[in-house]
XYZ file of C-alpha atoms in Angstrom:
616
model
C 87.065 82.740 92.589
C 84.191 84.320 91.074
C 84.857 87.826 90.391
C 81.257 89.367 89.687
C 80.386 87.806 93.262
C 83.211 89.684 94.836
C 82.455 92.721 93.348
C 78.661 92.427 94.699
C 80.714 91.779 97.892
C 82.263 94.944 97.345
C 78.674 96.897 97.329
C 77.010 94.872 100.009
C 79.749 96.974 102.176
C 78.339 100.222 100.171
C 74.800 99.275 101.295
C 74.581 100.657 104.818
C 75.591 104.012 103.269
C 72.719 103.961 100.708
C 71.533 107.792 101.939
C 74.883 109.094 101.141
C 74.941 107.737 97.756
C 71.145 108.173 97.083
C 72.031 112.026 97.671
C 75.540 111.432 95.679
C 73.017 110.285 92.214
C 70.390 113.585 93.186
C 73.286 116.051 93.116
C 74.691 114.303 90.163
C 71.878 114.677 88.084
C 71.409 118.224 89.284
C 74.788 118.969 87.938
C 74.176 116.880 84.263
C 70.872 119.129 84.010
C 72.618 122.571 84.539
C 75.655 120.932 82.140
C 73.035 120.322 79.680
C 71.610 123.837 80.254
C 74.672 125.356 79.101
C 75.263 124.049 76.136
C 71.709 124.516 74.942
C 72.708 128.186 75.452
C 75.155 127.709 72.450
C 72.045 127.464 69.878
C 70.682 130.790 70.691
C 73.958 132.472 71.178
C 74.634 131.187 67.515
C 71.396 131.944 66.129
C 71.795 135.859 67.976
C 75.014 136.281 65.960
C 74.211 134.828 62.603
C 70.295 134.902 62.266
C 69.716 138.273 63.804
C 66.428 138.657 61.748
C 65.118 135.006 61.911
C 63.267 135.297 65.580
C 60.647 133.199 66.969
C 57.539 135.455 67.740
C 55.187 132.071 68.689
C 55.837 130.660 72.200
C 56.360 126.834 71.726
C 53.983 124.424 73.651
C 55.867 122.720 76.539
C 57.348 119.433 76.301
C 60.243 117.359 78.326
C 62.521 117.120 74.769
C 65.364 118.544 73.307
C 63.592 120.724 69.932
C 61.183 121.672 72.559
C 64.006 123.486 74.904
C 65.420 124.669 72.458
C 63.023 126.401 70.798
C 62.102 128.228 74.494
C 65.456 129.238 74.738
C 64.739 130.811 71.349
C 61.644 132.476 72.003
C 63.114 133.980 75.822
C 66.111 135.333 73.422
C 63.908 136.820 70.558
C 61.802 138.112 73.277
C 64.379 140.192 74.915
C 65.946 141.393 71.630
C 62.764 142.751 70.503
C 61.984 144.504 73.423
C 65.491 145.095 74.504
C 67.896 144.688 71.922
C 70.336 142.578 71.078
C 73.553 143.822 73.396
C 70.776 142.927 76.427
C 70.000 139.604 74.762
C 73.638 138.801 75.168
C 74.333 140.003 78.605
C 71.165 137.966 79.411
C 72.786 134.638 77.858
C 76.104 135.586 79.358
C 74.680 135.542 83.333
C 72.716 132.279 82.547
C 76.183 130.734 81.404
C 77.548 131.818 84.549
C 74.769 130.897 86.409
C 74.391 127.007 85.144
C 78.413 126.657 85.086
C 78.171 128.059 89.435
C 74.945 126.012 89.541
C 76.982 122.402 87.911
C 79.847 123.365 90.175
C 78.319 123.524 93.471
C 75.795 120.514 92.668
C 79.214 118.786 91.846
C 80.900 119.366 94.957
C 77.649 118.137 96.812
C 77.797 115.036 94.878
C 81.062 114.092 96.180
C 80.563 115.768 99.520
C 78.197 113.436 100.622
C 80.063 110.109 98.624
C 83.319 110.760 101.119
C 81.121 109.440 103.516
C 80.463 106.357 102.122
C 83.986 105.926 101.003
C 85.459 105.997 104.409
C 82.777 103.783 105.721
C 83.031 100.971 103.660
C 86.868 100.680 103.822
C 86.338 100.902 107.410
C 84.250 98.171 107.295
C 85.850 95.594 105.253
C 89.283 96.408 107.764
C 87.384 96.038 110.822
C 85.714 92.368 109.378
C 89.794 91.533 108.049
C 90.894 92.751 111.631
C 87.903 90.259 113.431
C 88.482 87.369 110.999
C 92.433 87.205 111.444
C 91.461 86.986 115.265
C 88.719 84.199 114.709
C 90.941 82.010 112.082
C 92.555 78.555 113.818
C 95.865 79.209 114.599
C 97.128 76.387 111.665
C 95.848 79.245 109.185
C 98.993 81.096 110.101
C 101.112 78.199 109.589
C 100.229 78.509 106.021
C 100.672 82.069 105.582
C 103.267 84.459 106.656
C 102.795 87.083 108.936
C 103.903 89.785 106.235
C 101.198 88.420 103.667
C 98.554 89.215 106.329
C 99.937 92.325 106.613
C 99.592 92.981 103.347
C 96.209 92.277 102.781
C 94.774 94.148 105.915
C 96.850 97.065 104.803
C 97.662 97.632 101.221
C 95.370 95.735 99.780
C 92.387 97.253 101.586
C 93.825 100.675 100.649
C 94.195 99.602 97.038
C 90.365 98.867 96.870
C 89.737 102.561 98.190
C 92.142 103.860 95.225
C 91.410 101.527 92.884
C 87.472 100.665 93.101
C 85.790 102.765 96.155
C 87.521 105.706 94.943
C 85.420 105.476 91.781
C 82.140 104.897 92.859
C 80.901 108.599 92.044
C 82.503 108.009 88.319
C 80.468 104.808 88.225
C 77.847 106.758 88.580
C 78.273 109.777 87.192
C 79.587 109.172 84.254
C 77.026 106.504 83.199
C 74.195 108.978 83.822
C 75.987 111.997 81.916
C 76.538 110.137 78.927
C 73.056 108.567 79.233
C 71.919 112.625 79.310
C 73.818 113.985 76.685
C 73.007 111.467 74.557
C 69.783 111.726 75.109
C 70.365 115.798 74.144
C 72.170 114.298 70.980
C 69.089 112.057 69.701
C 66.763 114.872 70.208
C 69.028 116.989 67.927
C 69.643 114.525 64.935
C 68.833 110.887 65.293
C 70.407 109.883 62.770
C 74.062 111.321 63.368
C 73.776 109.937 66.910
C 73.292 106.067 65.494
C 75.811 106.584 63.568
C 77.813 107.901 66.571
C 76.324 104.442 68.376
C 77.397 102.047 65.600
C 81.405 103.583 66.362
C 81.853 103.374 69.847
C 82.051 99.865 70.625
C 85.075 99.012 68.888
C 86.983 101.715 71.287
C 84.645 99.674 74.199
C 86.526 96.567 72.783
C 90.140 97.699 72.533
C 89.826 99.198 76.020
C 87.842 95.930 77.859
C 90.988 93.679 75.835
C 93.687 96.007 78.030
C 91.595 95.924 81.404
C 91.315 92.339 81.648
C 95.085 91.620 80.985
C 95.741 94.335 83.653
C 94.332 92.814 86.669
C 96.205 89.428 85.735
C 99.416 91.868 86.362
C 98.174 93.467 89.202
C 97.448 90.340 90.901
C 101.392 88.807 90.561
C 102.109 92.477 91.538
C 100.046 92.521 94.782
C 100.927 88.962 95.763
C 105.327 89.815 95.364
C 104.398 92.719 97.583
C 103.338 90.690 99.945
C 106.317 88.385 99.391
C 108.773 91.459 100.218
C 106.785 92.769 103.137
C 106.837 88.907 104.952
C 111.010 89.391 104.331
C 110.842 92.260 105.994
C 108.779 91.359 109.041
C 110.902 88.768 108.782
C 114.346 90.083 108.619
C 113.589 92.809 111.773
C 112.172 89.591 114.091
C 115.681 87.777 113.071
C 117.889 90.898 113.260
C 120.491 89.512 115.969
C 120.647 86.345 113.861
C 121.010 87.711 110.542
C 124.141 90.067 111.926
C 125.744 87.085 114.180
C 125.935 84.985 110.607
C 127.195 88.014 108.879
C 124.443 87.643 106.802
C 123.637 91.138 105.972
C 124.846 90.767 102.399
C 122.536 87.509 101.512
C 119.623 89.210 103.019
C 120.067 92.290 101.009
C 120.595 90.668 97.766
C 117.390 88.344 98.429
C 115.082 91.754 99.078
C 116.508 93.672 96.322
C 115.618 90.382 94.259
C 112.502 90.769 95.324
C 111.832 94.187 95.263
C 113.545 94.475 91.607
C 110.732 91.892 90.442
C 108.419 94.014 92.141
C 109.209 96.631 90.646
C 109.247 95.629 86.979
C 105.648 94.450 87.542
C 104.278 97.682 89.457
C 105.667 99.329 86.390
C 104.426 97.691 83.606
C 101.210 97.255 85.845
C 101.078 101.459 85.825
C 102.341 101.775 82.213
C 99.370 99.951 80.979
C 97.097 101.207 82.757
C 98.309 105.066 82.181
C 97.554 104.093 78.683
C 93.855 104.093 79.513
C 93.896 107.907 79.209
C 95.743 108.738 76.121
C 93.976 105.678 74.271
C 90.437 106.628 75.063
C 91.366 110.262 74.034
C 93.064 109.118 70.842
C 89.741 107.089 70.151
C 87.721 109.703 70.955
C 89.273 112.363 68.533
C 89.120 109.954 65.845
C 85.030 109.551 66.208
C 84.695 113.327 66.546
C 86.421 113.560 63.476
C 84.761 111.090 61.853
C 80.867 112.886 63.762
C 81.941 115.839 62.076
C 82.922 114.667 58.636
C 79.352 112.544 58.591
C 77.825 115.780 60.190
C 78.754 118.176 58.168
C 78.159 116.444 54.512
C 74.389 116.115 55.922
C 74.747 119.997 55.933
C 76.186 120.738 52.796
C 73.905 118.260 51.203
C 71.439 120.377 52.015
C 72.847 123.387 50.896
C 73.707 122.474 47.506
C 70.220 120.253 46.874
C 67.617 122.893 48.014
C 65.383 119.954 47.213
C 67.081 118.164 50.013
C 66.209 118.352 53.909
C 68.952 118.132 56.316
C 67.867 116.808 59.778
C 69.986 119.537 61.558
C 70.649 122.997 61.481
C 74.527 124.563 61.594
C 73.921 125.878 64.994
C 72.708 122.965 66.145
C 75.440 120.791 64.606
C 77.796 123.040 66.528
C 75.848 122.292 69.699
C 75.850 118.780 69.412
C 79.582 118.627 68.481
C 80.119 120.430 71.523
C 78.039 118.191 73.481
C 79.602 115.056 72.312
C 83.219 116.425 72.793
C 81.875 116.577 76.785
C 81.070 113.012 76.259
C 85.035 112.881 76.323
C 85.292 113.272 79.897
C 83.296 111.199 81.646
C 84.034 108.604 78.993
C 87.638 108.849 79.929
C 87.042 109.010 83.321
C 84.715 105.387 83.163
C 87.654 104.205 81.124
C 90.285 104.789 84.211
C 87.773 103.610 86.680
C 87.041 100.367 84.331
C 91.056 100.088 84.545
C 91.307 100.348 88.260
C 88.374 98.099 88.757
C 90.187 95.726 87.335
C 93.623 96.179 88.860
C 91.641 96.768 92.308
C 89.554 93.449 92.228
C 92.935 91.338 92.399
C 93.169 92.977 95.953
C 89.845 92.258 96.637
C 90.174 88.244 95.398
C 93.187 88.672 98.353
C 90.800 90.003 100.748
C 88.026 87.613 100.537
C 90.447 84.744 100.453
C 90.941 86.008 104.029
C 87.121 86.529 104.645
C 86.305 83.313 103.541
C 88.935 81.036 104.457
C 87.563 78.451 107.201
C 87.301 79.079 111.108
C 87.205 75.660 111.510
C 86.870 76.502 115.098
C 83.010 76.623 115.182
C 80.811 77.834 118.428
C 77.560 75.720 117.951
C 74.063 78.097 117.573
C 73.006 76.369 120.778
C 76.187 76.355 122.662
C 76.253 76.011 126.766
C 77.076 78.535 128.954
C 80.102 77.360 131.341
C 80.023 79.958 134.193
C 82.342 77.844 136.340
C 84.472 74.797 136.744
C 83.459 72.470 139.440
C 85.170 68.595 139.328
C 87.137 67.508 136.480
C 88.917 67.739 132.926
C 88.764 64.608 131.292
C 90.537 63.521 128.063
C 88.689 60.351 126.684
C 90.742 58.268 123.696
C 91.676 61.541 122.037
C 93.960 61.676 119.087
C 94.920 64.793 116.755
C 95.712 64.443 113.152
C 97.657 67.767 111.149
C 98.445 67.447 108.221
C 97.942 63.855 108.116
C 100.355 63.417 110.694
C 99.725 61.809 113.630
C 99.988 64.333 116.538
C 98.277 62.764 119.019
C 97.510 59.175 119.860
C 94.380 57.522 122.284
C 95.060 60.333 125.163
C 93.660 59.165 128.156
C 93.679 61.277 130.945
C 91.245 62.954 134.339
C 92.602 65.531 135.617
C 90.272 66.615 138.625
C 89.651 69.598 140.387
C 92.683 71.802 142.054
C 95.510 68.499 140.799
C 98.697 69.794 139.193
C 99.540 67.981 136.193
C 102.592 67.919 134.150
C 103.509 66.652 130.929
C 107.382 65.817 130.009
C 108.943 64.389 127.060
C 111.270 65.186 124.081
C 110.416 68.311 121.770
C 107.800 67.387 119.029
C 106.251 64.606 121.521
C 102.752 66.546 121.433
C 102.659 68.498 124.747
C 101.709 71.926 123.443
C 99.161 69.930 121.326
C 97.911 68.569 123.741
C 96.900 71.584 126.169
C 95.808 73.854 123.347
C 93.465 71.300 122.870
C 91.733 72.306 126.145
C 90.712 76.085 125.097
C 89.941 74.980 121.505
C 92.861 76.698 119.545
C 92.505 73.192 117.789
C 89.878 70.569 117.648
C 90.294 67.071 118.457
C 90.356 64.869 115.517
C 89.109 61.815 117.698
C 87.520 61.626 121.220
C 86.439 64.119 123.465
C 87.625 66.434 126.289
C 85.153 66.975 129.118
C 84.577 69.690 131.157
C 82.422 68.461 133.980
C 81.092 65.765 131.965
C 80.883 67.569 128.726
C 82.066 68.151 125.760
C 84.477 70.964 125.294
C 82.719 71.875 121.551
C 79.148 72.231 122.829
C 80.088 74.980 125.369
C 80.297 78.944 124.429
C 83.819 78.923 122.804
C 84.598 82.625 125.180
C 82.787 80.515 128.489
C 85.411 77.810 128.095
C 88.769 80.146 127.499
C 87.587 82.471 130.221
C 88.185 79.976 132.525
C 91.803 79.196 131.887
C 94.873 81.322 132.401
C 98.133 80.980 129.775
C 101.371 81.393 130.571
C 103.968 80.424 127.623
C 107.439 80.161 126.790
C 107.425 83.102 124.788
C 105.921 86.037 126.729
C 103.718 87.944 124.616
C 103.513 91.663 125.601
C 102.439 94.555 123.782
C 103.967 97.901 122.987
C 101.830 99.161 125.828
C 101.749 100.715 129.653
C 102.913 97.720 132.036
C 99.446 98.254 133.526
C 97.407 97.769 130.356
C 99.761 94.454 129.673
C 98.522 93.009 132.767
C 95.205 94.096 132.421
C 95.243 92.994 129.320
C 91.039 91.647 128.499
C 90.115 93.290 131.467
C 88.052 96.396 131.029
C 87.226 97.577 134.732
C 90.517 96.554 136.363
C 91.473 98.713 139.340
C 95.425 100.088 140.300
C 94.707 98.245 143.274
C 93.974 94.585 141.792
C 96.768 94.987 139.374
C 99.221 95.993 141.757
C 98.155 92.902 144.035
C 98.375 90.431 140.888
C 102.036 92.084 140.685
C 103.032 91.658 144.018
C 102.142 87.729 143.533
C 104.017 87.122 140.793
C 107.127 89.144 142.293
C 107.060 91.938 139.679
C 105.961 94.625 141.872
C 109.297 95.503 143.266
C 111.057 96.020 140.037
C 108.126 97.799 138.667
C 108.003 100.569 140.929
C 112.077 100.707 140.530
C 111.205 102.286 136.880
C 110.587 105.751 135.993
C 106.674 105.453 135.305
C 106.127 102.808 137.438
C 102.976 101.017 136.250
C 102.446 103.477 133.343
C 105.975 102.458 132.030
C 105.677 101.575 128.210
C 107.615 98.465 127.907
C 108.259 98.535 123.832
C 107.546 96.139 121.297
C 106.912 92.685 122.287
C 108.474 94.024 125.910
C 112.250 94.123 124.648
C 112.881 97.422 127.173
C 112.240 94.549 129.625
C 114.760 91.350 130.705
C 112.907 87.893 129.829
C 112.526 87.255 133.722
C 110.789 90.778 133.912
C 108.274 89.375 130.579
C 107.772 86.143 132.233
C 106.694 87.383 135.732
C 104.487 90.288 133.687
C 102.635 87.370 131.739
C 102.112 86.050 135.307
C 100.390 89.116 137.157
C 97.937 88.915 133.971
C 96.916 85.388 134.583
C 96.782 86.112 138.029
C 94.613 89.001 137.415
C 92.139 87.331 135.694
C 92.054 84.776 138.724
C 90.907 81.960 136.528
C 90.400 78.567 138.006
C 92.479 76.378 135.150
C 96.337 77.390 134.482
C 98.433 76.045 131.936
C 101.762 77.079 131.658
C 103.842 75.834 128.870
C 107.167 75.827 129.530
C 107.602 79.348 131.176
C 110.522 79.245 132.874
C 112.776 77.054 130.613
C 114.195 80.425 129.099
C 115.581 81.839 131.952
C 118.599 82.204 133.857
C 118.567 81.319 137.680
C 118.138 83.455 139.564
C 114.861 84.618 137.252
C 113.856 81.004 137.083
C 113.690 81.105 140.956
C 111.968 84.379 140.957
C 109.170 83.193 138.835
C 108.932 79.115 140.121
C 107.980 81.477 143.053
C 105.387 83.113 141.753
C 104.060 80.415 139.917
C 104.137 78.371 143.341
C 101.791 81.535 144.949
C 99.582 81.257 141.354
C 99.133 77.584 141.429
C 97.937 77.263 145.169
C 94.555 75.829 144.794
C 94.051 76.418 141.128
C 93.777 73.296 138.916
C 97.261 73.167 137.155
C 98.188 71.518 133.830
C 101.938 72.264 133.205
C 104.607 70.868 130.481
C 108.044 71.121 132.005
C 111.617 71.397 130.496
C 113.743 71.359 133.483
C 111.937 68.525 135.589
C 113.251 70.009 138.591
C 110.154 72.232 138.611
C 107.408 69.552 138.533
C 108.500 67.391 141.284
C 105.479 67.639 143.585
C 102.867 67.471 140.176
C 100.230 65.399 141.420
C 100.689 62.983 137.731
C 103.444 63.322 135.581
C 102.707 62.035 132.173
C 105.509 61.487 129.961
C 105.166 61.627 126.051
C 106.639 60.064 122.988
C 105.467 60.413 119.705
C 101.795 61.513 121.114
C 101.693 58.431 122.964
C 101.937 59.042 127.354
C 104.192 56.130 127.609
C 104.777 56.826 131.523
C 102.270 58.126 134.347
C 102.527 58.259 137.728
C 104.810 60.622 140.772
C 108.037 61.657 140.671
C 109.443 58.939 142.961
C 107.246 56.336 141.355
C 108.608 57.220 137.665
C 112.106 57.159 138.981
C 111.455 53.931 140.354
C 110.789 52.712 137.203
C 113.945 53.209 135.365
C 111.957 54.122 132.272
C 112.078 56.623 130.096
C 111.652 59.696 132.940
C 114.400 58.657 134.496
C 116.484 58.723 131.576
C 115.426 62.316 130.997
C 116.601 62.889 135.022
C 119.983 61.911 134.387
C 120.542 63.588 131.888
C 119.571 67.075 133.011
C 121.428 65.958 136.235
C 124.577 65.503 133.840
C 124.394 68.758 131.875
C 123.813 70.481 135.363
């Protein structure tokens, strides 16, 4: 994956918040200029206390350079001693200290005032795009991932780009432009000890470049066993009943703390290495001083013991400048640590856009048909599905016309859940077509052709939610009065109102304060409620006991009055009167016809009869 790309990524979701950062780089410079301003005063200062007689009496011409502010500061201080002496002179240079230092301070805060903003709003923005594309991606995506990995990458790894790159944005830019200033300051004051200054600091730039780029290697096997040990957990509290029935407690243990002991030792030597970004860079940095000052100073004592000779710099101003390039320290340091976390944050951010960019497969067409209603038939013409290379689905014929009930039977893995998710494009056909009056399922608006259908599953999906928000679930302007009627048809009403809240009951993760006949009939006052003309229920009452399965075959009899039905059946008791039965083997319908007619047959239906008629 190319990195530089993802990093441009990164700062294409900085973009909208260009004002914030454009005022971020003003107050920034503001605060370099009064730095600078500052340390000039040093020069002056010096000069006051050691060259009390040596004043400048001619005001210098103005210039934007170094000398040139210098010298003013010179004249302004000779000024004020002659007239006012020197104690004055130094109270004078003492409330312009304080003044530049409150002046840097406050332009400083400003600076990161305003980048806050664009902070928060860019890690807003990549989690709401993570949160839309995780929606959007084919459902076989998560068949490849776990659930836990997901997690992982919508949560930490979005808040490891704040810490680790966002976070750093002002020291990208600050620390580039102070350096860029004082060295600037430093050229003006002695050319010659700054290139020699310039010639030193790449081989620190080297060492330091070496340890980033092994660090975001590490980070990445870090991030990625993270995610490993998060997908246990998610996994372990969805399989809590089983782990404790297998008295497995002990084997699940051992295999997290495996886990989390690998990622462990990788978070810490990920942390170690990069906490050696400070110390380094300092150590490095006191050995140039040292080295700045030994060069520095022999170009002074040259000059002292060869009056012949001319040094390029004055002590006082040597003093400055070593001053100056000790502050270089700083925001070298700091560039350092944010060069480190840049690199241990872009392994999140190769994560992220894995996400981003992984294929919807599931494609809307630019000029796709509006499908406002459905008006004759669903037609499956020679369709076959292919996953994996597997053959899912073989030369499905089928018409299923307007207000029918259809049901598909057969063993487990036969294709019948493939086969109706076809029909609101959670997958694509690999061959053929399905028709919705006369067209194509793939040229219509993907939202047009799911609105029209109503799901009820096996599994009833609830959220940890009101009972009236589950079953107005999609639904924005729902009334009380149209959710209580969808509840009355599917024969939750009465045990609704027998709970505390009523309606405005909070039914707990995935509904578990709930029994599964209580979920199912739920599921069906939200299909209900969105009154849609198509209704597929996948095996939704195959889970329950009796007397719930009678409960909701009732309310799925009130449901299924004049609504055009497609329904795959475990106990075949419940699809008797199905207008077709189709029964499938292998993604092959091997069988078709009525109840009675199948039965006549002796095929493989009736086989399936007798035997639920035996274990009965």
């Amino acid at each position: 994956m190319d990195k530089k790309r993802n990093f441009r990524r990164i700062l294409h979701y900085v973009k909208p918040y260009w004002f914030s950062v454009l005022m971020n780089i003003v107050f920034n410079i503001l605060a370099i200029v009064f730095s600078l301003f500052s340390f000039s005063m040093i020069v002056p200062f010096l000069n006051l206390l050691f060259n009390p007689d040596n004043l400048t009496t001619v005001r210098p011409e103005f210039a934007l350079d170094t000398d040139t502010l210098l010298a003013m500061l010179d004249y302004y201080v000779s000024y004020i001693i002659i007239l006012k002496g020197q104690e004055t002179a130094l109270v004078f240079i003492c409330l312009l200290l304080v003044i530049a230092f409150f002046l840097r301070n406050i332009t400083t805060y400003f600076a990161l005032y305003f980048m806050v903003g664009a902070r928060a709003g860019t890690i807003k923005d990549i989690r709401n795009d993570l949160y839309k594309k995780i929606m959007i991606l084919p459902l076989s995506f998560y068949s490849k991932h776990k659930k836990g990995d997901i997690m992982a990458r919508i949560t930490t790894d979005v808040q490891e780009i704040e810490v680790s790159i966002i976070s750093y944005l002002d020291t990208f830019i600050k620390s580039p432009l102070t350096i860029i200033a004082y060295f600037a300051y430093m050229i003006g004051v002695s050319w010659r000890l700054t290139l020699f200054v310039v010639l030193l600091l790449p081989i620190g730039g080297l060492i330091i470049g070496w340890i980033g780029k092994s660090l975001k290697k590490d980070s990445l096997d870090g991030q990625n066993r993270f995610a490993g040990m998060l997908a246990t957990i998610e996994e372990t509290i969805g399989g809590l009943r089983i782990i404790k029935a297998f008295n497995a407690i002990d084997y699940s243990s051992e295999k997290f703390n495996e886990q989390n002991g690998l990622y462990t030792r990788v978070i810490k030597f990920v942390n170690r290495k990069r906490d050696l970004s400070s110390p380094m860079s300092e150590f490095l940095s006191s050995i140039i001083i040292a080295i700045v000052i030994w060069f520095g100073a022999t170009l002074i004592l040259d000059a002292t013991k060869n009056p012949d000779v001319v040094s390029s710099i004055t002590a006082a101003n040597f003093i400055a400048y070593i001053v100056v390039f000790s502050q270089i320290i700083s925001p070298a340091k700091s560039f350092s640590q944010g060069f480190y976390s840049l690199q241990k944050g872009m392994a999140s951010a190769d994560r992220i856009f894995e996400v981003l960019d992984a294929e919807e497969v599931i494609v809307e067409k630019q000029d796709a048909l509006p499908l406002p209603d459905f008006n004759d038939s669903i037609v499956y013409k020679n369709v076959s599905f292919h996953y994996n290379e597997v053959n899912v689905l073989k030369n499905i014929d089928l018409t299923i016309p307007k207000g029918k009930m259809i049901a598909l039977v057969g063993e487990s893995g036969g294709g019948k859940s493939t086969m109706v998710d076809l029909l609101p494009r959670f997958y694509d056909v690999s061959e053929g077509h399905i028709l919705i009056d006369g067209t194509d399922v793939r040229d219509f608006k993907i939202c047009d052709v799911r609105g029209l259908m109503g799901i009820v599953s096996q599994e009833s999906i609830l959220f940890n939610d009101t009972i009236f928000n589950n079953i107005a679930f999609g639904l924005e302007h729902a009334t009380r009065e149209a959710v209580i009627e969808a509840a009355k048809i599917a024969n939750a009403h009465d045990f609704i109102m027998e709970m505390e809240d009523g309606y405005d009951t909070v039914i707990g993760d995935r509904g578990m304060n709930l029994s599964g006949g209580q979920r199912q009939r739920i599921s069906i006052a939200r299909a209900v409620l969105k009154n849609p003309p198509i209704l597929i229920l996948d095996e939704a009452t195959s889970s329950l006991d009796t007397e719930s399965e009678r409960l909701v075959q009732e309310a799925l009899a009130k449901v299924m009055t004049n609504r055009t039905s497609i329904v795959i059946a475990h106990r075949l008791s419940t699809i008797q009167n199905a207008d077709e039965i189709l029964v499938l083997v292998k993604g092959q319908i091997v069988e078709r016809g009525k109840h009675e007619e199948l039965i006549e047959k002796g095929g493989v239906y009736k086989r399936l009869t007798d035997l639920q008629s035996f274990n009965s």
